[in-house]
mmCIF file of C-alpha atoms in Angstrom:
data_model
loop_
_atom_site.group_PDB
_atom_site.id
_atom_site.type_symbol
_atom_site.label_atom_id
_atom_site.label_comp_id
_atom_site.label_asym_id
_atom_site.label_seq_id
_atom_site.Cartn_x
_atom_site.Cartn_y
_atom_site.Cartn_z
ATOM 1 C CA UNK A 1 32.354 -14.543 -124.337
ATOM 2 C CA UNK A 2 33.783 -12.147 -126.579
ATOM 3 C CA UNK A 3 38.158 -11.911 -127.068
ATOM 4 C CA UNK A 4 40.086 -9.170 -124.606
ATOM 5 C CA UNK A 5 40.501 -6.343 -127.284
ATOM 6 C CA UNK A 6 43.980 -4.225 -126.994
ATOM 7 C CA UNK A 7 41.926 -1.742 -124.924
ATOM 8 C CA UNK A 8 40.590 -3.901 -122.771
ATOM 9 C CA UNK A 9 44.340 -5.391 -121.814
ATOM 10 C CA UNK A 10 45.647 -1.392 -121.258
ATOM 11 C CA UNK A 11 42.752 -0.598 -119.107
ATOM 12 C CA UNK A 12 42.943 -4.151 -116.857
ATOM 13 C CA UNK A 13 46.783 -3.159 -116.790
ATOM 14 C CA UNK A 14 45.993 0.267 -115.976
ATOM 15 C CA UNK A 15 43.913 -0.451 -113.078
ATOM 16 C CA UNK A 16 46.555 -2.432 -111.271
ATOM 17 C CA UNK A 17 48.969 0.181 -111.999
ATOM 18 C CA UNK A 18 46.519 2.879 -110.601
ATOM 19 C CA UNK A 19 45.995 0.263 -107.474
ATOM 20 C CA UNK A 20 49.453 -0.553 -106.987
ATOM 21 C CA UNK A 21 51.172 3.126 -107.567
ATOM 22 C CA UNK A 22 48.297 5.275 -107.785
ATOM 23 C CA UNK A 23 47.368 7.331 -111.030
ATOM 24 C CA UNK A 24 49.360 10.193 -110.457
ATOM 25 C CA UNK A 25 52.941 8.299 -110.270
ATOM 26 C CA UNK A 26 51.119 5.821 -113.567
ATOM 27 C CA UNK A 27 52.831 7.347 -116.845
ATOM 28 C CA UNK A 28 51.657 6.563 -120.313
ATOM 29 C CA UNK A 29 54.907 4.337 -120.795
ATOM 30 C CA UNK A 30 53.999 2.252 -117.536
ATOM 31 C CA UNK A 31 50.929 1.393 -118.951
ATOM 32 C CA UNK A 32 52.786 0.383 -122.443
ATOM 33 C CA UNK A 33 55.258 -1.352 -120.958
ATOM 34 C CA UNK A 34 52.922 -3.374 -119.196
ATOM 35 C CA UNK A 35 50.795 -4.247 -122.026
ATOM 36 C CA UNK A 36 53.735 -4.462 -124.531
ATOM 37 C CA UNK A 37 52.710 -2.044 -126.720
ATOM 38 C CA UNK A 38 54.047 0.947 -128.840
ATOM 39 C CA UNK A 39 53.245 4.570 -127.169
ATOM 40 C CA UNK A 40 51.599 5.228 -130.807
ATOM 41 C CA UNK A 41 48.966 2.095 -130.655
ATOM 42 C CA UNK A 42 48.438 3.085 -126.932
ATOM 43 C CA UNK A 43 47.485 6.350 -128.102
ATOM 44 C CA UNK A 44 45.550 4.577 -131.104
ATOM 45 C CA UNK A 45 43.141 3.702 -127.799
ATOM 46 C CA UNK A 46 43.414 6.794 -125.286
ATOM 47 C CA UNK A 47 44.330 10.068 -125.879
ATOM 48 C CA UNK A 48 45.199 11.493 -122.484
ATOM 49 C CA UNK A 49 45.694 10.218 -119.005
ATOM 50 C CA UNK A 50 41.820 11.128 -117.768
ATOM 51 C CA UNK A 51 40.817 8.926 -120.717
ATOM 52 C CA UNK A 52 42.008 5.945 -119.087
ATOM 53 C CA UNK A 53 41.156 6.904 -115.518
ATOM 54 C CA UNK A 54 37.402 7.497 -117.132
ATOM 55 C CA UNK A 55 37.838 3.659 -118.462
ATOM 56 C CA UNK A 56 39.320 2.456 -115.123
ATOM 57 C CA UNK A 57 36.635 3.418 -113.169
ATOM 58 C CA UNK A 58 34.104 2.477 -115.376
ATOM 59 C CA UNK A 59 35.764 -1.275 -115.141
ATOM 60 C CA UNK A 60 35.978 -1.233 -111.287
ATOM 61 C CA UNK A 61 32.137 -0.091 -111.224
ATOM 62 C CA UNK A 62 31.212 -3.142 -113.789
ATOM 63 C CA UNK A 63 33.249 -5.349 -111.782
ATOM 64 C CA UNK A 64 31.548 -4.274 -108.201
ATOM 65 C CA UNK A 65 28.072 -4.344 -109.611
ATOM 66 C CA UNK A 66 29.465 -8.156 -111.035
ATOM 67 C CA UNK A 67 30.543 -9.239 -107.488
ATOM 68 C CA UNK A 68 27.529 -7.897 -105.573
ATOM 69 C CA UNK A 69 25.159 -9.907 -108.287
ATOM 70 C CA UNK A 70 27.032 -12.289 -107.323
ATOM 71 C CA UNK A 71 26.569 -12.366 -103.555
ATOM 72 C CA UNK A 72 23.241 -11.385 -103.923
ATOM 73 C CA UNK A 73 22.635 -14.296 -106.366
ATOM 74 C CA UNK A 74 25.090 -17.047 -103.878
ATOM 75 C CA UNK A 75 23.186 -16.189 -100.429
ATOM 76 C CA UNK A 76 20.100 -16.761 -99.526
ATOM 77 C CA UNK A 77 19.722 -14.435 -96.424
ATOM 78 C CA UNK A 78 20.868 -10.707 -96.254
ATOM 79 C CA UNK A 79 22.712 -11.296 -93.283
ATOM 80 C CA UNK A 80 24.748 -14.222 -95.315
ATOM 81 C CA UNK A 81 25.244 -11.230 -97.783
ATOM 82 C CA UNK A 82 26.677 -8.935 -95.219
ATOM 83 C CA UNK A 83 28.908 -11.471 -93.944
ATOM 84 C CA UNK A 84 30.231 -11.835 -97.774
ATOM 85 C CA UNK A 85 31.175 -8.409 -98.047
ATOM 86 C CA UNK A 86 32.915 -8.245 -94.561
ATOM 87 C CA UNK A 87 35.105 -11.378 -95.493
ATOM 88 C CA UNK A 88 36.204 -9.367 -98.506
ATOM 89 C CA UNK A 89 38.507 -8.216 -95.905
ATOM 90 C CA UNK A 90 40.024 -11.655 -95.137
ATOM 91 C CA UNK A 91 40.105 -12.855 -99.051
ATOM 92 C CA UNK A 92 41.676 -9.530 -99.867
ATOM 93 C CA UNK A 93 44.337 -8.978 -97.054
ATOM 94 C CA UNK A 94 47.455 -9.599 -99.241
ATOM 95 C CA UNK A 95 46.933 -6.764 -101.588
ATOM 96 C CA UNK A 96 44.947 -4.839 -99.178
ATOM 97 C CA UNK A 97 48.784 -4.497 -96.396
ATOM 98 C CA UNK A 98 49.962 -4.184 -99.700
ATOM 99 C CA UNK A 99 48.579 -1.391 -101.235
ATOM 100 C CA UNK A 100 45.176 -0.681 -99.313
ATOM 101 C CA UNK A 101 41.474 -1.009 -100.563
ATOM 102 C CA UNK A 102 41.580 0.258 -104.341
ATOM 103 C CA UNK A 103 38.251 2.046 -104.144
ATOM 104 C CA UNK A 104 39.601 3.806 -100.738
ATOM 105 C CA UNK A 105 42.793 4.664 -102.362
ATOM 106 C CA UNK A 106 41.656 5.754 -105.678
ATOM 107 C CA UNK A 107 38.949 8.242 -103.963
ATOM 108 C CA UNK A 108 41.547 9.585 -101.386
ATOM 109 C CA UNK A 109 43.908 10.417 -104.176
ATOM 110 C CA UNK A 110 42.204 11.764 -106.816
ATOM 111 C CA UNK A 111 40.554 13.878 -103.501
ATOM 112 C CA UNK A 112 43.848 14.960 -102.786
ATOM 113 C CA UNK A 113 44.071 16.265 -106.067
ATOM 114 C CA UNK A 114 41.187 17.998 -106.897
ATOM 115 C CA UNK A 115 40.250 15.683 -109.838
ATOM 116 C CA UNK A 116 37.457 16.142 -111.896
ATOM 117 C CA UNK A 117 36.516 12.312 -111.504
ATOM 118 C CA UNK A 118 36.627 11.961 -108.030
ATOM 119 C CA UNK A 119 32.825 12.051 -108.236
ATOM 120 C CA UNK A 120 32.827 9.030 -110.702
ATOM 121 C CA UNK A 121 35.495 7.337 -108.359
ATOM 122 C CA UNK A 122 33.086 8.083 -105.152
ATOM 123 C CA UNK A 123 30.189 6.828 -107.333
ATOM 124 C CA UNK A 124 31.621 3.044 -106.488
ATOM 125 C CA UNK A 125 31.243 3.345 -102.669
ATOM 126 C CA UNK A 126 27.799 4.902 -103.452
ATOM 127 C CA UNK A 127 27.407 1.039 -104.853
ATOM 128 C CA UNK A 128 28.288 -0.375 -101.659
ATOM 129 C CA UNK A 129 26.605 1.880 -100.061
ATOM 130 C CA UNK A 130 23.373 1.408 -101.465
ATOM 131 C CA UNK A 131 23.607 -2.603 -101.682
ATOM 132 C CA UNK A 132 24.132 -2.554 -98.015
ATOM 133 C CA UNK A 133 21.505 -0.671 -97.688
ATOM 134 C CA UNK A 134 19.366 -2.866 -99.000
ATOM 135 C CA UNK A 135 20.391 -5.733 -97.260
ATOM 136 C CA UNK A 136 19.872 -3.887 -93.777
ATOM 137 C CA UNK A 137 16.623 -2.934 -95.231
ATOM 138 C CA UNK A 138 15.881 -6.607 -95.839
ATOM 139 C CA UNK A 139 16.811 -7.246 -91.885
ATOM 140 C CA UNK A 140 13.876 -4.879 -90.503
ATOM 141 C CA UNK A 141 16.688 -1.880 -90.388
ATOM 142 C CA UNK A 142 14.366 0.111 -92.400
ATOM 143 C CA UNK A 143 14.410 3.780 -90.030
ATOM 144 C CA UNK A 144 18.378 3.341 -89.649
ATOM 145 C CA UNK A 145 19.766 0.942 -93.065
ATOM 146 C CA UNK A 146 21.798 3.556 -94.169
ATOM 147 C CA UNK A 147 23.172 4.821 -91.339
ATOM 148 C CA UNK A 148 24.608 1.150 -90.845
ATOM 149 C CA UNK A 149 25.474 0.834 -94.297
ATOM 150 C CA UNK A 150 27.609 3.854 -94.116
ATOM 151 C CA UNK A 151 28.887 2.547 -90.313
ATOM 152 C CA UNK A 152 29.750 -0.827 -92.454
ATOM 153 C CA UNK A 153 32.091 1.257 -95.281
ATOM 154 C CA UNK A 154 33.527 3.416 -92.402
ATOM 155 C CA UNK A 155 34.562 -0.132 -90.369
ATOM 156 C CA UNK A 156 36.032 -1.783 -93.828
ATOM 157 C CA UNK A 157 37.852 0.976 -94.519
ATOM 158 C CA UNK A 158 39.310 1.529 -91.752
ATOM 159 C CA UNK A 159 40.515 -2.464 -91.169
ATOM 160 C CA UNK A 160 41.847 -1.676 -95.057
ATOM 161 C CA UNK A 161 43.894 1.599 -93.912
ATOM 162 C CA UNK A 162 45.584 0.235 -90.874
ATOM 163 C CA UNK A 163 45.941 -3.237 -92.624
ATOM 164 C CA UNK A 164 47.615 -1.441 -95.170
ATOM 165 C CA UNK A 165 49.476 0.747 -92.911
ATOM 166 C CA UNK A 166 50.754 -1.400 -90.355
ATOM 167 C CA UNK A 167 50.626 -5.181 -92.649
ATOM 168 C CA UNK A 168 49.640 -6.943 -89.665
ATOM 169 C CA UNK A 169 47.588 -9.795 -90.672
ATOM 170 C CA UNK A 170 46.198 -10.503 -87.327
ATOM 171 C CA UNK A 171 44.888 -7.307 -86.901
ATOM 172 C CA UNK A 172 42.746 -8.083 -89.892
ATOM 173 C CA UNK A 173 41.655 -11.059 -88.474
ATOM 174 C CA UNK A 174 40.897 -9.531 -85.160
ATOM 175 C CA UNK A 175 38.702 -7.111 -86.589
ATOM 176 C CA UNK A 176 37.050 -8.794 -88.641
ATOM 177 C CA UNK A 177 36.086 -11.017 -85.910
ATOM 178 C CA UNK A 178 34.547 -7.438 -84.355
ATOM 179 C CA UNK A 179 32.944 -6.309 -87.378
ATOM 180 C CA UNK A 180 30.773 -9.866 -87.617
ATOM 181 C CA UNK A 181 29.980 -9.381 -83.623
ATOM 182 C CA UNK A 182 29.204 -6.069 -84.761
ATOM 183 C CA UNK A 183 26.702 -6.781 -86.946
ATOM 184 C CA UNK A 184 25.051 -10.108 -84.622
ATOM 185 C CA UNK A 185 24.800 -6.857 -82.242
ATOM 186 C CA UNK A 186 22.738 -5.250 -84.910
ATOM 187 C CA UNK A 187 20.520 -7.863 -85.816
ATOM 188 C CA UNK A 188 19.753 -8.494 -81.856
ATOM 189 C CA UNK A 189 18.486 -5.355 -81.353
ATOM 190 C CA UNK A 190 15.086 -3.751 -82.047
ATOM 191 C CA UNK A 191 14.612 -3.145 -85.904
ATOM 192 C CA UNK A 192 13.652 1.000 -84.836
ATOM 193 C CA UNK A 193 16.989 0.998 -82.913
ATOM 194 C CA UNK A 194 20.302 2.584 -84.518
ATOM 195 C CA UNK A 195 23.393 0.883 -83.781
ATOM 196 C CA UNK A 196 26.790 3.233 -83.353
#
């Protein structure tokens, strides 16, 4: 395992920034001050503020596709899968009433915004998305896996919104509770049958 490199300390330090504050209240001199660096070796590594947003998102995408090997690789069963993305919700719930789901908040804001990257930043729920998919696939969802896929995002990030919104940490556990009846629901019915 190769040595963190400077750039790889200001874009890890740049993410939680970007989590914690969001990119458009992250200056340059956050970042620095963070890593403990001049603003001239910072700009040695990234010349503008997109440059390090490009990096960011890059990171959180290796880092998803990292955790879903992972869970793909850990469970034997797609529905075991499923239930390791839904308890996401539980491991997470102190920075998610914190600050909300970073994927959510990053694509909301740079939304807001009109960013150029918010197709890049989108691309990481298409990850989700897709894995999901797969794993409903796997369950005999084939004529609906995507619609439940995208009914699975909608139901995390909405438990990571209100979490986040209200920092109640029973409501978390409440609805997570729902989501995993939820999906037993789907994986009672008939495979041809979509479930709302």
């Amino acid at each position: 395992m190769k040595d963190k490199s400077t750039r790889d300390y200001i874009v890890e330090a740049a993410d939680q920034l970007f989590y914690r504050q969001g990119y458009q209240h992250t200056s340059f001199t956050d970042i620095a001050d963070a890593v403990k660096i001049s603003r001239g070796n910072f700009y040695h590594h990234f010349k503008t503020k997109d440059d390090i947003l490009a990096a960011v998102i890059d990171y959180r995408q290796q880092g998803t596709q990292a955790m879903l090997a992972q869970w793909t690789a850990a469970s034997e069963t797609p529905q075991a899968r499923i239930h390791a993305f839904i308890c996401m919700l539980t491991a997470n719930r102190t920075q998610i009433m914190l600050s909300g789901c970073p994927v959510g908040t990053l694509c909301a804001e740079l939304a807001k915004l009109g960013h150029p990257a918010q197709d890049q930043a989108n691309a990481l729920f298409s990850l989700f998305r897709g894995w999901l998919r797969e794993q409903f696939h796997a369950l005999g969802r084939q004529a609906d896996a995507d619609d439940l896929a995208m009914h699975a995002l909608m139901r995390s990030q909405g438990i990571a919104t209100l979490a986040h919104a209200f920092k109640d940490e029973l409501f978390v556990e409440r609805e997570v509770t729902q989501f995993f009846d939820w999906l037993a629901r789907c994986l009672a019915e008939p495979p041809d049958k979509a479930t709302p």
